[in-house]
Amino acid sequence: MKHYKAALFDMDGTLLESMHFWRNVVADWMQRQGNGELPPGEKEKLEAMSVGGGLRYVQETYAGTPWSAIRWPGLFAVMAEHYRRDVRLKPGARELLSVLRDKKIPMGIATGTPHHLADIALETAGLSEYFQFVLSPDEFPEGKKETHIFEESLRRLGGASPQETLFFEDALYSVQTAKAMGFYVIAVKEPYSIKDTEKIAALSDLYWQELNEESAVRFLNDLQQ
């Protein structure tokens, strides 16, 4: 097997079972503010939107009500609570990281989650010790749709080339950017990316249903040779 010098990870949906909290965060905030059920159909409608789209929808649709006071800091406070209390590791995540660490492969995080929330999530999950750095939209507002966050990640990973670096991800747009740069992309199945499954699987070098599925275990065993 080829020798890889570094590994880069997405966080939400790849290592952590946390995407459903992001998908529900606007409705969650509204329920907390209203101390009750949402109008019929609103929860489902909001779950189908991006977080930013849901925020704008609530501000416009419920103008003049307490719900229209929704802002990013309020949503982040809800997510911070979830990260401290509710988020769980995806099965096999710790074992995967332990194998890479035992191989002395440096690892970093490139996430779309604000830095302070990522720090809370990784500390709560007991994963902080595995990573040399976390890069987020705080430093790179354009995120993983552009190459800059990847380029800085490679620099911090000791100057490894994309071809020498494993990249673990669950979202199509990020897989597209990384693959175009030459990373060895290992995609992880995530229910909230299910509509993009075929495209993600076709682009990726490997597509894992779970981090501890048979092909993942086989890959890690080969990596240890």
Short mmCIF file of N, CA and C in Angstrom, two decimals, residues 34-153:
data_model
loop_
_atom_site.label_atom_id
_atom_site.label_comp_id
_atom_site.label_asym_id
_atom_site.label_seq_id
_atom_site.Cartn_x
_atom_site.Cartn_y
_atom_site.Cartn_z
N GLY A 34 -40.47 29.76 22.01
CA GLY A 34 -41.92 29.77 22.10
C GLY A 34 -42.46 28.88 23.20
N ASN A 35 -41.56 28.08 23.78
CA ASN A 35 -41.97 27.16 24.86
C ASN A 35 -43.13 26.26 24.43
N GLY A 36 -43.10 25.81 23.19
CA GLY A 36 -44.18 24.94 22.73
C GLY A 36 -43.93 24.45 21.33
N GLU A 37 -44.96 23.85 20.75
CA GLU A 37 -44.85 23.29 19.42
C GLU A 37 -44.85 24.38 18.36
N LEU A 38 -44.18 24.11 17.25
CA LEU A 38 -44.19 25.03 16.12
C LEU A 38 -45.49 24.88 15.34
N PRO A 39 -45.83 25.90 14.53
CA PRO A 39 -47.00 25.76 13.65
C PRO A 39 -46.87 24.51 12.78
N PRO A 40 -47.98 23.89 12.42
CA PRO A 40 -47.94 22.65 11.63
C PRO A 40 -47.07 22.77 10.38
N GLY A 41 -46.19 21.81 10.21
CA GLY A 41 -45.36 21.76 9.01
C GLY A 41 -44.08 22.57 9.06
N GLU A 42 -43.95 23.45 10.04
CA GLU A 42 -42.77 24.32 10.07
C GLU A 42 -41.49 23.55 10.37
N LYS A 43 -41.54 22.61 11.29
CA LYS A 43 -40.35 21.86 11.64
C LYS A 43 -39.80 21.13 10.42
N GLU A 44 -40.67 20.46 9.68
CA GLU A 44 -40.23 19.72 8.49
C GLU A 44 -39.70 20.67 7.43
N LYS A 45 -40.35 21.82 7.27
CA LYS A 45 -39.91 22.80 6.28
C LYS A 45 -38.51 23.31 6.62
N LEU A 46 -38.27 23.60 7.89
CA LEU A 46 -36.97 24.12 8.32
C LEU A 46 -35.88 23.06 8.19
N GLU A 47 -36.21 21.81 8.47
CA GLU A 47 -35.21 20.75 8.36
C GLU A 47 -34.73 20.58 6.92
N ALA A 48 -35.57 20.94 5.96
CA ALA A 48 -35.20 20.80 4.55
C ALA A 48 -34.34 21.96 4.06
N MET A 49 -34.19 23.00 4.87
CA MET A 49 -33.41 24.18 4.50
C MET A 49 -32.00 24.11 5.08
N SER A 50 -31.11 24.89 4.52
CA SER A 50 -29.81 25.10 5.18
C SER A 50 -30.05 25.91 6.44
N VAL A 51 -29.06 25.94 7.32
CA VAL A 51 -29.22 26.72 8.56
C VAL A 51 -29.42 28.20 8.23
N GLY A 52 -28.61 28.72 7.31
CA GLY A 52 -28.76 30.13 6.93
C GLY A 52 -30.10 30.41 6.29
N GLY A 53 -30.55 29.49 5.43
CA GLY A 53 -31.85 29.66 4.79
C GLY A 53 -32.98 29.63 5.80
N GLY A 54 -32.89 28.73 6.77
CA GLY A 54 -33.90 28.66 7.81
C GLY A 54 -33.95 29.91 8.67
N LEU A 55 -32.77 30.44 8.97
CA LEU A 55 -32.70 31.67 9.75
C LEU A 55 -33.40 32.81 9.03
N ARG A 56 -33.09 32.98 7.73
CA ARG A 56 -33.72 34.06 6.95
C ARG A 56 -35.23 33.85 6.85
N TYR A 57 -35.63 32.60 6.65
CA TYR A 57 -37.06 32.29 6.54
C TYR A 57 -37.81 32.70 7.80
N VAL A 58 -37.26 32.38 8.96
CA VAL A 58 -37.93 32.71 10.21
C VAL A 58 -37.97 34.22 10.41
N GLN A 59 -36.87 34.90 10.14
CA GLN A 59 -36.83 36.35 10.31
C GLN A 59 -37.88 37.04 9.43
N GLU A 60 -38.05 36.54 8.21
CA GLU A 60 -38.99 37.17 7.28
C GLU A 60 -40.44 36.75 7.54
N THR A 61 -40.65 35.47 7.80
CA THR A 61 -42.00 34.94 7.96
C THR A 61 -42.63 35.37 9.26
N TYR A 62 -41.84 35.47 10.31
CA TYR A 62 -42.37 35.78 11.64
C TYR A 62 -41.94 37.15 12.12
N ALA A 63 -41.80 38.09 11.17
CA ALA A 63 -41.42 39.46 11.53
C ALA A 63 -42.40 40.02 12.56
N GLY A 64 -41.85 40.64 13.58
CA GLY A 64 -42.69 41.23 14.61
C GLY A 64 -43.03 40.31 15.76
N THR A 65 -42.62 39.06 15.67
CA THR A 65 -42.85 38.11 16.75
C THR A 65 -41.52 37.84 17.46
N PRO A 66 -41.56 37.25 18.65
CA PRO A 66 -40.30 36.91 19.33
C PRO A 66 -39.40 36.01 18.48
N TRP A 67 -40.00 35.17 17.64
CA TRP A 67 -39.19 34.27 16.81
C TRP A 67 -38.31 35.04 15.82
N SER A 68 -38.73 36.23 15.41
CA SER A 68 -37.94 36.98 14.44
C SER A 68 -36.62 37.47 15.02
N ALA A 69 -36.46 37.34 16.35
CA ALA A 69 -35.22 37.78 17.00
C ALA A 69 -34.09 36.78 16.80
N ILE A 70 -34.34 35.70 16.07
CA ILE A 70 -33.31 34.68 15.86
C ILE A 70 -32.09 35.28 15.17
N ARG A 71 -30.91 34.94 15.70
CA ARG A 71 -29.64 35.40 15.14
C ARG A 71 -28.62 34.27 15.29
N TRP A 72 -27.52 34.37 14.57
CA TRP A 72 -26.50 33.33 14.63
C TRP A 72 -26.03 33.03 16.05
N PRO A 73 -25.75 34.04 16.89
CA PRO A 73 -25.29 33.71 18.25
C PRO A 73 -26.26 32.81 19.00
N GLY A 74 -27.57 33.02 18.80
CA GLY A 74 -28.55 32.18 19.46
C GLY A 74 -28.48 30.74 18.97
N LEU A 75 -28.30 30.57 17.66
CA LEU A 75 -28.17 29.23 17.10
C LEU A 75 -26.90 28.55 17.60
N PHE A 76 -25.82 29.33 17.67
CA PHE A 76 -24.55 28.77 18.13
C PHE A 76 -24.66 28.34 19.60
N ALA A 77 -25.42 29.08 20.40
CA ALA A 77 -25.59 28.70 21.80
C ALA A 77 -26.33 27.37 21.91
N VAL A 78 -27.32 27.16 21.04
CA VAL A 78 -28.04 25.88 21.03
C VAL A 78 -27.09 24.76 20.65
N MET A 79 -26.27 24.99 19.62
CA MET A 79 -25.33 23.95 19.18
C MET A 79 -24.26 23.69 20.23
N ALA A 80 -23.82 24.71 20.92
CA ALA A 80 -22.82 24.50 21.98
C ALA A 80 -23.38 23.57 23.05
N GLU A 81 -24.65 23.75 23.37
CA GLU A 81 -25.28 22.87 24.36
C GLU A 81 -25.32 21.43 23.85
N HIS A 82 -25.69 21.26 22.58
CA HIS A 82 -25.73 19.91 22.01
C HIS A 82 -24.34 19.28 22.01
N TYR A 83 -23.34 20.06 21.61
CA TYR A 83 -21.97 19.53 21.57
C TYR A 83 -21.50 19.11 22.96
N ARG A 84 -21.91 19.84 23.97
CA ARG A 84 -21.49 19.49 25.33
C ARG A 84 -22.24 18.28 25.89
N ARG A 85 -23.46 18.05 25.39
CA ARG A 85 -24.34 17.10 26.05
C ARG A 85 -24.72 15.89 25.19
N ASP A 86 -24.92 16.09 23.89
CA ASP A 86 -25.63 15.09 23.09
C ASP A 86 -24.84 14.40 21.99
N VAL A 87 -23.81 15.05 21.48
CA VAL A 87 -23.13 14.53 20.29
C VAL A 87 -22.33 13.27 20.63
N ARG A 88 -22.40 12.30 19.72
CA ARG A 88 -21.68 11.05 19.89
C ARG A 88 -20.72 10.83 18.72
N LEU A 89 -19.69 10.02 18.97
CA LEU A 89 -18.78 9.63 17.91
C LEU A 89 -19.45 8.67 16.95
N LYS A 90 -19.08 8.74 15.67
CA LYS A 90 -19.51 7.70 14.75
C LYS A 90 -18.78 6.41 15.11
N PRO A 91 -19.46 5.28 14.99
CA PRO A 91 -18.81 4.00 15.31
C PRO A 91 -17.51 3.81 14.52
N GLY A 92 -16.46 3.48 15.24
CA GLY A 92 -15.17 3.26 14.61
C GLY A 92 -14.27 4.48 14.52
N ALA A 93 -14.79 5.66 14.89
CA ALA A 93 -14.00 6.89 14.74
C ALA A 93 -12.75 6.87 15.60
N ARG A 94 -12.88 6.52 16.87
CA ARG A 94 -11.71 6.54 17.74
C ARG A 94 -10.68 5.49 17.32
N GLU A 95 -11.17 4.33 16.89
CA GLU A 95 -10.25 3.28 16.44
C GLU A 95 -9.47 3.73 15.20
N LEU A 96 -10.17 4.39 14.29
CA LEU A 96 -9.51 4.92 13.09
C LEU A 96 -8.42 5.92 13.46
N LEU A 97 -8.74 6.86 14.32
CA LEU A 97 -7.76 7.87 14.72
C LEU A 97 -6.59 7.24 15.47
N SER A 98 -6.87 6.23 16.27
CA SER A 98 -5.80 5.58 17.03
C SER A 98 -4.81 4.87 16.10
N VAL A 99 -5.33 4.23 15.06
CA VAL A 99 -4.44 3.57 14.09
C VAL A 99 -3.54 4.59 13.42
N LEU A 100 -4.12 5.70 12.98
CA LEU A 100 -3.33 6.73 12.31
C LEU A 100 -2.29 7.32 13.26
N ARG A 101 -2.68 7.54 14.50
CA ARG A 101 -1.72 8.07 15.47
C ARG A 101 -0.59 7.08 15.73
N ASP A 102 -0.93 5.80 15.85
CA ASP A 102 0.09 4.78 16.07
C ASP A 102 1.08 4.71 14.91
N LYS A 103 0.59 5.05 13.72
CA LYS A 103 1.46 5.09 12.54
C LYS A 103 2.24 6.40 12.45
N LYS A 104 2.03 7.27 13.46
CA LYS A 104 2.69 8.58 13.51
C LYS A 104 2.34 9.44 12.30
N ILE A 105 1.10 9.32 11.86
CA ILE A 105 0.59 10.15 10.77
C ILE A 105 -0.05 11.39 11.38
N PRO A 106 0.48 12.58 11.11
CA PRO A 106 -0.11 13.80 11.68
C PRO A 106 -1.50 14.04 11.12
N MET A 107 -2.38 14.58 11.97
CA MET A 107 -3.77 14.76 11.59
C MET A 107 -4.26 16.16 11.93
N GLY A 108 -5.17 16.66 11.08
CA GLY A 108 -5.79 17.96 11.31
C GLY A 108 -7.27 17.90 10.98
N ILE A 109 -7.97 18.96 11.40
CA ILE A 109 -9.40 19.11 11.14
C ILE A 109 -9.62 20.33 10.26
N ALA A 110 -10.41 20.15 9.19
CA ALA A 110 -10.89 21.28 8.38
C ALA A 110 -12.42 21.19 8.41
N THR A 111 -13.05 22.11 9.12
CA THR A 111 -14.48 22.01 9.38
C THR A 111 -15.23 23.25 8.93
N GLY A 112 -16.51 23.07 8.66
CA GLY A 112 -17.39 24.19 8.37
C GLY A 112 -18.04 24.76 9.61
N THR A 113 -17.70 24.23 10.78
CA THR A 113 -18.26 24.67 12.05
C THR A 113 -17.38 25.76 12.67
N PRO A 114 -17.98 26.81 13.23
CA PRO A 114 -17.18 27.86 13.89
C PRO A 114 -16.19 27.26 14.89
N HIS A 115 -15.05 27.92 15.00
CA HIS A 115 -13.92 27.35 15.74
C HIS A 115 -14.27 27.05 17.19
N HIS A 116 -14.95 27.96 17.86
CA HIS A 116 -15.23 27.75 19.29
C HIS A 116 -16.15 26.55 19.49
N LEU A 117 -17.06 26.32 18.54
CA LEU A 117 -17.93 25.15 18.63
C LEU A 117 -17.17 23.87 18.34
N ALA A 118 -16.29 23.92 17.35
CA ALA A 118 -15.47 22.74 17.03
C ALA A 118 -14.62 22.35 18.23
N ASP A 119 -14.06 23.34 18.92
CA ASP A 119 -13.24 23.05 20.10
C ASP A 119 -14.08 22.36 21.18
N ILE A 120 -15.30 22.84 21.40
CA ILE A 120 -16.19 22.22 22.39
C ILE A 120 -16.49 20.79 22.00
N ALA A 121 -16.84 20.59 20.72
CA ALA A 121 -17.21 19.26 20.25
C ALA A 121 -16.06 18.27 20.40
N LEU A 122 -14.87 18.65 19.98
CA LEU A 122 -13.73 17.74 20.02
C LEU A 122 -13.31 17.44 21.46
N GLU A 123 -13.39 18.46 22.32
CA GLU A 123 -13.03 18.23 23.72
C GLU A 123 -14.03 17.29 24.39
N THR A 124 -15.32 17.53 24.15
CA THR A 124 -16.36 16.70 24.75
C THR A 124 -16.24 15.25 24.26
N ALA A 125 -15.95 15.09 22.98
CA ALA A 125 -15.83 13.75 22.40
C ALA A 125 -14.51 13.08 22.75
N GLY A 126 -13.60 13.81 23.35
CA GLY A 126 -12.30 13.24 23.70
C GLY A 126 -11.39 13.04 22.50
N LEU A 127 -11.51 13.92 21.50
CA LEU A 127 -10.73 13.77 20.28
C LEU A 127 -9.64 14.83 20.11
N SER A 128 -9.63 15.84 20.95
CA SER A 128 -8.69 16.96 20.76
C SER A 128 -7.24 16.48 20.67
N GLU A 129 -6.90 15.48 21.45
CA GLU A 129 -5.52 15.02 21.53
C GLU A 129 -4.99 14.44 20.22
N TYR A 130 -5.89 14.07 19.32
CA TYR A 130 -5.45 13.43 18.09
C TYR A 130 -5.00 14.43 17.02
N PHE A 131 -5.40 15.69 17.16
CA PHE A 131 -5.23 16.63 16.06
C PHE A 131 -4.23 17.74 16.38
N GLN A 132 -3.45 18.07 15.37
CA GLN A 132 -2.47 19.13 15.53
C GLN A 132 -3.09 20.51 15.39
N PHE A 133 -4.23 20.60 14.70
CA PHE A 133 -4.86 21.90 14.48
C PHE A 133 -6.31 21.70 14.07
N VAL A 134 -7.06 22.80 14.18
CA VAL A 134 -8.42 22.88 13.65
C VAL A 134 -8.50 24.15 12.81
N LEU A 135 -8.95 24.02 11.58
CA LEU A 135 -9.21 25.18 10.72
C LEU A 135 -10.71 25.25 10.46
N SER A 136 -11.23 26.48 10.45
CA SER A 136 -12.68 26.66 10.41
C SER A 136 -13.04 27.88 9.57
N PRO A 137 -14.35 28.20 9.45
CA PRO A 137 -14.75 29.41 8.73
C PRO A 137 -14.25 30.69 9.39
N ASP A 138 -13.86 30.61 10.66
CA ASP A 138 -13.29 31.80 11.31
C ASP A 138 -12.05 32.26 10.58
N GLU A 139 -11.24 31.30 10.13
CA GLU A 139 -10.01 31.63 9.42
C GLU A 139 -10.22 31.65 7.90
N PHE A 140 -11.15 30.82 7.42
CA PHE A 140 -11.38 30.67 5.97
C PHE A 140 -12.88 30.73 5.69
N PRO A 141 -13.42 31.95 5.56
CA PRO A 141 -14.87 32.11 5.40
C PRO A 141 -15.44 31.40 4.17
N GLU A 142 -14.62 31.23 3.14
CA GLU A 142 -15.11 30.55 1.93
C GLU A 142 -15.21 29.04 2.11
N GLY A 143 -14.63 28.55 3.20
CA GLY A 143 -14.75 27.14 3.53
C GLY A 143 -14.08 26.19 2.55
N LYS A 144 -14.62 24.99 2.46
CA LYS A 144 -14.02 23.92 1.65
C LYS A 144 -14.51 23.90 0.21
N LYS A 145 -15.23 24.94 -0.18
CA LYS A 145 -15.56 25.10 -1.59
C LYS A 145 -14.37 25.66 -2.37
N GLU A 146 -13.42 26.24 -1.63
CA GLU A 146 -12.20 26.79 -2.22
C GLU A 146 -10.99 26.03 -1.67
N THR A 147 -9.85 26.25 -2.27
CA THR A 147 -8.66 25.45 -1.95
C THR A 147 -7.85 25.98 -0.76
N HIS A 148 -8.12 27.22 -0.32
CA HIS A 148 -7.21 27.85 0.64
C HIS A 148 -7.12 27.09 1.96
N ILE A 149 -8.24 26.61 2.47
CA ILE A 149 -8.21 25.89 3.74
C ILE A 149 -7.44 24.58 3.61
N PHE A 150 -7.50 23.97 2.44
CA PHE A 150 -6.73 22.75 2.18
C PHE A 150 -5.23 23.06 2.08
N GLU A 151 -4.91 24.14 1.42
CA GLU A 151 -3.50 24.52 1.26
C GLU A 151 -2.85 24.81 2.62
N GLU A 152 -3.58 25.53 3.48
CA GLU A 152 -3.05 25.80 4.82
C GLU A 152 -2.96 24.52 5.64
N SER A 153 -3.91 23.63 5.46
CA SER A 153 -3.88 22.34 6.17
C SER A 153 -2.62 21.56 5.80
#
